[in-house]
GROMACS .gro file of C-alpha atoms in nm:
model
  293
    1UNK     CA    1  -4.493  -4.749  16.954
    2UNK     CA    2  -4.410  -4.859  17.323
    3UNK     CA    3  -4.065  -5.036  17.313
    4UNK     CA    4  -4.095  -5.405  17.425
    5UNK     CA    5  -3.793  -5.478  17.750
    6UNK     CA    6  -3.418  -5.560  17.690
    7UNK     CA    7  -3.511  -5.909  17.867
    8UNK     CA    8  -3.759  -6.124  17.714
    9UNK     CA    9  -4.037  -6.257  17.999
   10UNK     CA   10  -4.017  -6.594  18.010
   11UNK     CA   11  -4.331  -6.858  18.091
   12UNK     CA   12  -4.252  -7.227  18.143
   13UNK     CA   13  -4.609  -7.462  18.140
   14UNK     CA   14  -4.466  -7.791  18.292
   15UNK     CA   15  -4.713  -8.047  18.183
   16UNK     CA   16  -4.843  -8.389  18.406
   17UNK     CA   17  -4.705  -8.748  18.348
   18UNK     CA   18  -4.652  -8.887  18.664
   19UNK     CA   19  -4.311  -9.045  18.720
   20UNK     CA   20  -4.225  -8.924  18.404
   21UNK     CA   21  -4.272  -8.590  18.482
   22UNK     CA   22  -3.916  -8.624  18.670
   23UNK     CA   23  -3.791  -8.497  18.353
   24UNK     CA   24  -3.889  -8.165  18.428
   25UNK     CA   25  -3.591  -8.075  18.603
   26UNK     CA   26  -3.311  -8.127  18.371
   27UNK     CA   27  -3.448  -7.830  18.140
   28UNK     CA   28  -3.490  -7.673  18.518
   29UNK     CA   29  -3.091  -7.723  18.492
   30UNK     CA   30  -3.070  -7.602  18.116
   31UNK     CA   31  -3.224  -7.257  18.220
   32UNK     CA   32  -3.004  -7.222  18.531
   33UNK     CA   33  -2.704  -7.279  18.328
   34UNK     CA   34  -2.806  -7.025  18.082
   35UNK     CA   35  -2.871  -6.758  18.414
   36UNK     CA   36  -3.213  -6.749  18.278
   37UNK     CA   37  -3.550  -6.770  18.518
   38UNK     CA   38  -3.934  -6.775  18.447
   39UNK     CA   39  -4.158  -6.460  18.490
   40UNK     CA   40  -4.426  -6.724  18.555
   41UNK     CA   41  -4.471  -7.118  18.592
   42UNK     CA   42  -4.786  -7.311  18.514
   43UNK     CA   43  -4.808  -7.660  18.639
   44UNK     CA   44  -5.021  -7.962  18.635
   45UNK     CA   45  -5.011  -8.310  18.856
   46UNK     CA   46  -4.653  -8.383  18.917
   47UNK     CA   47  -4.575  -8.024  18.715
   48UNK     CA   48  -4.759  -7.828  18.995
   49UNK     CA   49  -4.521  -8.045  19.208
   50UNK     CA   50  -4.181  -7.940  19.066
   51UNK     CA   51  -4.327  -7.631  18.952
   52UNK     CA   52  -4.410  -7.514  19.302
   53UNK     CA   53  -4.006  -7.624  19.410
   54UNK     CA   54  -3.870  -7.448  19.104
   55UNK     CA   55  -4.107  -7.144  19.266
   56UNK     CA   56  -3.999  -7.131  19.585
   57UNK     CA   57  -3.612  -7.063  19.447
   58UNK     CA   58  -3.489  -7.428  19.434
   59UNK     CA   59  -3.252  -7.442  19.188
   60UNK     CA   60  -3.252  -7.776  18.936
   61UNK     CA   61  -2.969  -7.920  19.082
   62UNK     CA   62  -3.116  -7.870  19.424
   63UNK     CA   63  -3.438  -8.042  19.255
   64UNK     CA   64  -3.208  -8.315  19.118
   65UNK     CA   65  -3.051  -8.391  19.474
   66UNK     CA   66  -3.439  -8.382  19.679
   67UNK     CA   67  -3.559  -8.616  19.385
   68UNK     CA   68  -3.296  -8.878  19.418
   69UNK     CA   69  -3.266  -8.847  19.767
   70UNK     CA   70  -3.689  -8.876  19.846
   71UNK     CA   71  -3.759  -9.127  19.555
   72UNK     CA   72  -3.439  -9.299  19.500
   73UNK     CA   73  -3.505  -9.663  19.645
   74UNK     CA   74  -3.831  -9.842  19.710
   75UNK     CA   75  -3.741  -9.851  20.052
   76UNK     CA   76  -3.751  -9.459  20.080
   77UNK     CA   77  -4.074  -9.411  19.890
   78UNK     CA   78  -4.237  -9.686  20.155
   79UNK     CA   79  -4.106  -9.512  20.444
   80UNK     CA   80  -4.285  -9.148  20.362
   81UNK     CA   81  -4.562  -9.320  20.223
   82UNK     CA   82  -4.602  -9.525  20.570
   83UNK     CA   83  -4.562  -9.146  20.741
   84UNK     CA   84  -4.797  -9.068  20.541
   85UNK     CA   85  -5.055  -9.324  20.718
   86UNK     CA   86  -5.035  -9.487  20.388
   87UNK     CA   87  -5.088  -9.860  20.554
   88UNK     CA   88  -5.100 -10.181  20.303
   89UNK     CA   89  -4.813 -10.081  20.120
   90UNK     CA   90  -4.784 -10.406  19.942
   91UNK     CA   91  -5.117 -10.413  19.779
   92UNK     CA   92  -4.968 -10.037  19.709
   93UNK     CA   93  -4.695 -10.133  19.475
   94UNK     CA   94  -4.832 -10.483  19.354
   95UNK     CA   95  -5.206 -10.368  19.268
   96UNK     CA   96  -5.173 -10.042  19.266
   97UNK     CA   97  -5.565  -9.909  19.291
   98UNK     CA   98  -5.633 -10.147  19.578
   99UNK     CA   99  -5.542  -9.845  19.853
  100UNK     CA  100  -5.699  -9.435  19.776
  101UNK     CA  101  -5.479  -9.236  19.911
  102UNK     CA  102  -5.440  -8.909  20.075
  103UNK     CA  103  -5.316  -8.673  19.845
  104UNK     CA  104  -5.221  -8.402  20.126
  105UNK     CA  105  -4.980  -8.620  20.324
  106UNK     CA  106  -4.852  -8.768  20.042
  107UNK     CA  107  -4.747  -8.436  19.922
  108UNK     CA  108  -4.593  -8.354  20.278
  109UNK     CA  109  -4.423  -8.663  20.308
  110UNK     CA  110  -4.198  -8.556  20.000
  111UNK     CA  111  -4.161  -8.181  19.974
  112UNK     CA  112  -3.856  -8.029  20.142
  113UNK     CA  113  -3.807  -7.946  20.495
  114UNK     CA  114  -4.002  -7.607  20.594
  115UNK     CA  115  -4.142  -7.578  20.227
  116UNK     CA  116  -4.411  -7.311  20.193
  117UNK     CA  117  -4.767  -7.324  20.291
  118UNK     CA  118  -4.916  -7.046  20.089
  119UNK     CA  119  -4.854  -6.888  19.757
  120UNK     CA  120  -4.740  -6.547  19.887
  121UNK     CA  121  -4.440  -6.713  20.006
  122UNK     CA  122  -4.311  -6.802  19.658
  123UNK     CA  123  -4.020  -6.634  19.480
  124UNK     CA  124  -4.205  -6.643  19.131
  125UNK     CA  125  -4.533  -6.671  19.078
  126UNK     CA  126  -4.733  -6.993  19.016
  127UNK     CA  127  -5.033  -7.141  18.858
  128UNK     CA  128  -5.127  -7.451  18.981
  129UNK     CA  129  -5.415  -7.618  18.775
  130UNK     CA  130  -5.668  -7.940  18.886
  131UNK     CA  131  -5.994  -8.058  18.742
  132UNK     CA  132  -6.303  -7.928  18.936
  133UNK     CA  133  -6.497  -8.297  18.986
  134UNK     CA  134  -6.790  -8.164  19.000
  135UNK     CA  135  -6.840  -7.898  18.778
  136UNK     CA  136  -6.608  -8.069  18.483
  137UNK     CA  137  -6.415  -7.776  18.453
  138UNK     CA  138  -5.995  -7.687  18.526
  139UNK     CA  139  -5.986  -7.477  18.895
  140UNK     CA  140  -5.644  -7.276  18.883
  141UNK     CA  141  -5.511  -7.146  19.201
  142UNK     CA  142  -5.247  -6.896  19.206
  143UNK     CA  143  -5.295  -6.768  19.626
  144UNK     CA  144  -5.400  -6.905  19.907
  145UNK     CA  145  -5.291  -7.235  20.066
  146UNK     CA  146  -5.048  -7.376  19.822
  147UNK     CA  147  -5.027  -7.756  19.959
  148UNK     CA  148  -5.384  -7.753  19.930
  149UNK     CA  149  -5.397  -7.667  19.559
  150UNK     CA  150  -5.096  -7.917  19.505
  151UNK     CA  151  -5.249  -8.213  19.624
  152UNK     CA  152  -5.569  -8.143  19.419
  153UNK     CA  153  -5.367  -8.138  19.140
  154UNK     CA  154  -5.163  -8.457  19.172
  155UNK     CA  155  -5.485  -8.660  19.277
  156UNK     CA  156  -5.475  -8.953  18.983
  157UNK     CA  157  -5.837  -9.052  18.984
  158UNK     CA  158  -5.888  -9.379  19.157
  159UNK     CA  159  -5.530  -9.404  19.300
  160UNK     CA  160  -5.575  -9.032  19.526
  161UNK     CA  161  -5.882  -8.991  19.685
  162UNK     CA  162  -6.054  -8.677  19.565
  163UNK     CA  163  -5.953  -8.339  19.755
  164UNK     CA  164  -6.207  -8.109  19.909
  165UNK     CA  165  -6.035  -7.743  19.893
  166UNK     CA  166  -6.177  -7.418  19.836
  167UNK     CA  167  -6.550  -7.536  19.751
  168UNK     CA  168  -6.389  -7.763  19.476
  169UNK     CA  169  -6.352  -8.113  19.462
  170UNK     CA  170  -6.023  -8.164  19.332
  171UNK     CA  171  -5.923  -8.474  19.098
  172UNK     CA  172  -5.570  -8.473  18.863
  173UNK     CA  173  -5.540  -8.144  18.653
  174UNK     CA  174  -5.453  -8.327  18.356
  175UNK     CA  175  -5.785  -8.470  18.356
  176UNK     CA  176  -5.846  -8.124  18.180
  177UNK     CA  177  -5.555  -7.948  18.114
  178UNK     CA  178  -5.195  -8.168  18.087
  179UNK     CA  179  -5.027  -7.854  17.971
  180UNK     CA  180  -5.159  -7.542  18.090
  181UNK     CA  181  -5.032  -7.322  17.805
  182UNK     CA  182  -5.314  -7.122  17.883
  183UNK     CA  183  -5.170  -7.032  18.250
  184UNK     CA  184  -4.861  -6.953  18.137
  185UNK     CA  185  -4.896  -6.746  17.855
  186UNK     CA  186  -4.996  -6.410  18.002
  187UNK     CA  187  -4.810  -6.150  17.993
  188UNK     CA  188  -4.508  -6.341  17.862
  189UNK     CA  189  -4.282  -6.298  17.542
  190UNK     CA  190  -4.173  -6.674  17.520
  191UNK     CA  191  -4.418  -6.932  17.593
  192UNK     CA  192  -4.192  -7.301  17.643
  193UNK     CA  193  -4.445  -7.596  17.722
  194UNK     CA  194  -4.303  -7.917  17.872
  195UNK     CA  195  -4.481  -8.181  17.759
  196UNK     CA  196  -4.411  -8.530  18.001
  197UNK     CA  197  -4.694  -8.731  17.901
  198UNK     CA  198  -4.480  -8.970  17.657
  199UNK     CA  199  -4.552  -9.148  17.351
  200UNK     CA  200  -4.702  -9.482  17.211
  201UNK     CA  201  -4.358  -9.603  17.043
  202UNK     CA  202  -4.285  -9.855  17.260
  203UNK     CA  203  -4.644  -9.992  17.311
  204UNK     CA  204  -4.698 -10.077  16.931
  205UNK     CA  205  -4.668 -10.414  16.932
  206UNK     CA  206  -4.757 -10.546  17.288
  207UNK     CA  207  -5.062 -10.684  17.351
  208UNK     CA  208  -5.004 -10.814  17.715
  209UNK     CA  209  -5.117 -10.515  17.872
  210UNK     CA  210  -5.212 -10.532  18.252
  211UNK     CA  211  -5.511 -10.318  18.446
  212UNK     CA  212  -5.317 -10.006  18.511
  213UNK     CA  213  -5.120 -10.064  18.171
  214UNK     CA  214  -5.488  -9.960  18.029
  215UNK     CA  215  -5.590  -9.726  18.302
  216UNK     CA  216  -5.302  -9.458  18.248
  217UNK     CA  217  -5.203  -9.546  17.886
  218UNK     CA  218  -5.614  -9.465  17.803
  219UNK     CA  219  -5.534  -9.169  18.005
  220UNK     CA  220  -5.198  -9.056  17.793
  221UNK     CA  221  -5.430  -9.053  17.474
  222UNK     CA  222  -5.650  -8.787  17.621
  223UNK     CA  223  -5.419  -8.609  17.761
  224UNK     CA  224  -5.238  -8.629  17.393
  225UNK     CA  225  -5.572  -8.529  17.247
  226UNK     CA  226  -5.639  -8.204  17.518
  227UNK     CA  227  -5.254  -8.106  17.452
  228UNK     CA  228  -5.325  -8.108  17.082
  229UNK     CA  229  -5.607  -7.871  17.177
  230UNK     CA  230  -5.437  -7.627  17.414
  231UNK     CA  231  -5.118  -7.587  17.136
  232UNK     CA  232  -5.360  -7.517  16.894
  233UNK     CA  233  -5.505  -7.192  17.075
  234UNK     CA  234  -5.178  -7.124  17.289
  235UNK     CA  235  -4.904  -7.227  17.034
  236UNK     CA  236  -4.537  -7.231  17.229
  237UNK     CA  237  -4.246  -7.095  17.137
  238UNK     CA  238  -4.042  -7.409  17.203
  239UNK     CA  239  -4.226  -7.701  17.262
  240UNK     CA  240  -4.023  -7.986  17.424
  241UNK     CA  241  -4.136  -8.368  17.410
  242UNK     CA  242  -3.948  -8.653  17.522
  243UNK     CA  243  -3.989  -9.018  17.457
  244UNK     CA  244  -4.042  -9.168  17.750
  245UNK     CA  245  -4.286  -9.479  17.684
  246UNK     CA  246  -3.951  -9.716  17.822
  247UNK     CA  247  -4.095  -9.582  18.197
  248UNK     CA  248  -4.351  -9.631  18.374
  249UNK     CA  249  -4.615  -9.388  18.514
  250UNK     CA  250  -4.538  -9.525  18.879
  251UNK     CA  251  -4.186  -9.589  18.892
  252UNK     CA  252  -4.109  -9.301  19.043
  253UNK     CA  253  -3.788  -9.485  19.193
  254UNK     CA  254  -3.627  -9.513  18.869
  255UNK     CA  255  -3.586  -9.181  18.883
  256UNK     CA  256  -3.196  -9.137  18.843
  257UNK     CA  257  -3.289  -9.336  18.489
  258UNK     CA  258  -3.545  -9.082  18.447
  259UNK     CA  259  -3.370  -8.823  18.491
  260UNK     CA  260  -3.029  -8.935  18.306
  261UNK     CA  261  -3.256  -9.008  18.021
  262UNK     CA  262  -3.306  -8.684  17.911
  263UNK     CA  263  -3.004  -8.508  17.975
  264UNK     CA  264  -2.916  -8.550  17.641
  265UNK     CA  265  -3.151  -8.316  17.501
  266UNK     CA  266  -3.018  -8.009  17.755
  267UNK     CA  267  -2.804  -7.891  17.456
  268UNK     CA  268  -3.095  -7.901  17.152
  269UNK     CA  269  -3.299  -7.725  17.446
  270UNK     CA  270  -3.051  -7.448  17.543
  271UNK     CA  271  -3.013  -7.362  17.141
  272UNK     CA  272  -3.357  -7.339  17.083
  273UNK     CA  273  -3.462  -7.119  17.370
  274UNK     CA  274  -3.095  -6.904  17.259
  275UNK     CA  275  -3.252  -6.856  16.905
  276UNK     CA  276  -3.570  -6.746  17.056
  277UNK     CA  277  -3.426  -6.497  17.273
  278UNK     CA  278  -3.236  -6.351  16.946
  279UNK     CA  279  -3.501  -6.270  16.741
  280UNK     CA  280  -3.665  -6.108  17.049
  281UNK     CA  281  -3.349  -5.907  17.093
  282UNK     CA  282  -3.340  -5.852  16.723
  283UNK     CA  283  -3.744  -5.719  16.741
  284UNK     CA  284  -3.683  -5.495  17.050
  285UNK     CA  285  -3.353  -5.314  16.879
  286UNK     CA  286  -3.585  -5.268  16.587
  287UNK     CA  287  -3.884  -5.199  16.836
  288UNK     CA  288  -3.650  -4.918  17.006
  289UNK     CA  289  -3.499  -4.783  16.695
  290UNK     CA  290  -3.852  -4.716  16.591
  291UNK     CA  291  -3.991  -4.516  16.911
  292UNK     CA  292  -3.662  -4.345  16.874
  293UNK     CA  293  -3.739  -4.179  16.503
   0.00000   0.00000   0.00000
């Protein structure tokens, strides 16, 4: 019997939801404060995003600060987006699919200074997942150009213009795959899926729902029902949910309220991912104890 390691191998899937999918980084934080880092991150749409910082060695905190200092007032957001060439902001933010944009210079305008450009320059590797357009299928890059494979990901249908890259055309990953279990599963010993995409609590009893109220809440119930799927054949170890129906999918500069809102649940997080790496300690004493005899 081969032992299994001291040290369990860790895979985080951090799952798409748009703004919402700020709330990534406080369980970023949890796993910093425990000393603990992923063998391997899987990310879709805004997951991909924080995915690839958390990647490149950026620590949750240091996510944190970037976050509140790139997104933290309208006035910020409109200032990369406009060095972005995105022109027409107001019919941006008021109407939201009346300008396509650009998905690479969005995603320029708001990673950190001298970020990477390929995947060989991560510390950890990454799977970044998008929806192949035309073939109706996920595309999963884990080398090559990594901006590329980024944008592709984030690029909401309607509101990001398709992205050409790689003989793909690239539309939002969680078109296919919110939570790409799948990616990062392999070769792990705890699978932890972060799942960003909300709930329905607080849309019960409206009925005054506006054009993209429809477009992206029609959008959380398939990515509800593909989740659903994806646990089913990759089942996580810890599976974390928040409620976060109070935000919307753009307002990306509420993101200190975001963020505070599930800081809360750091605790429940860290004891749940301690009791997992117990009984793994507990199987590989038994594990060694066997190969010893």
């Amino acid at each position: 019997m081969k032992p299994r390691l001291a040290n369990p191998r860790i895979g985080v899937a951090l799952g798409g939801g748009s703004a919402r999918g700020l709330t990534h980084i406080p369980y970023i934080e949890a796993m910093d404060e425990m000393g603990l880092k992923p063998s391997v991150i899987a990310g879709t749409s805004i997951g991909a995003l924080i995915g690839a910082g958390w990647a490149n060695g950026m620590s949750g905190a240091e996510l944190r600060d970037h976050s509140f200092a790139v997104l933290g007032t309208m006035r910020e957001i409109a200032g990369r987006l406009w060095s972005a060439k995105v022109r027409n902001l107001g019919n941006f933010f008021a109407l939201g699919f009346n300008v396509q944009l650009d998905a690479g210079p969005v995603v320029d305008a708001f990673l950190p200074p001298d970020f990477p450009h390929d995947f060989r320059d991560l510390k950890l590797p990454l799977y970044v997942v998008a929806t192949d357009f035309q073939s109706w299928h996920q595309a999963v890059f884990s080398s090559g150009p990594l901006r590329n494979a980024i944008a592709g990901s984030i690029a909401i249908p309607s509101l990001f213009k398709p992205v050409p890259f790689a003989n793909h055309l690239l539309v939002d990953g969680g078109v296919v795959n919110p939570l790409p279990l799948d990616q990062a599963s392999a070769d792990t010993d705890i699978l932890i899926g972060i799942d960003v995409n909300g709930d329905p609590s607080e849309q019960l009893s409206r009925t005054n729902h506006s054009m993209l109220d429809v477009w992206f809440g029609s959008a959380q119930i398939m990515m509800h029902s593909l989740t659903a799927h994806m646990m089913a054949a990759y089942p996580p170890d810890i599976y974390v949910r928040p409620h976060l129906s109070a935000f919307g999918a753009l307002e990306f500069w509420r993101v200190r309220e975001i963020v505070a809102h599930v800081e809360k649940d750091k605790d429940n997080f860290k004891r749940a991912l301690e009791r997992k790496i117990e009984a793994y300690a507990t199987g590989a004493e038994e594990s060694h104890r066997a190969e010893d005899r």
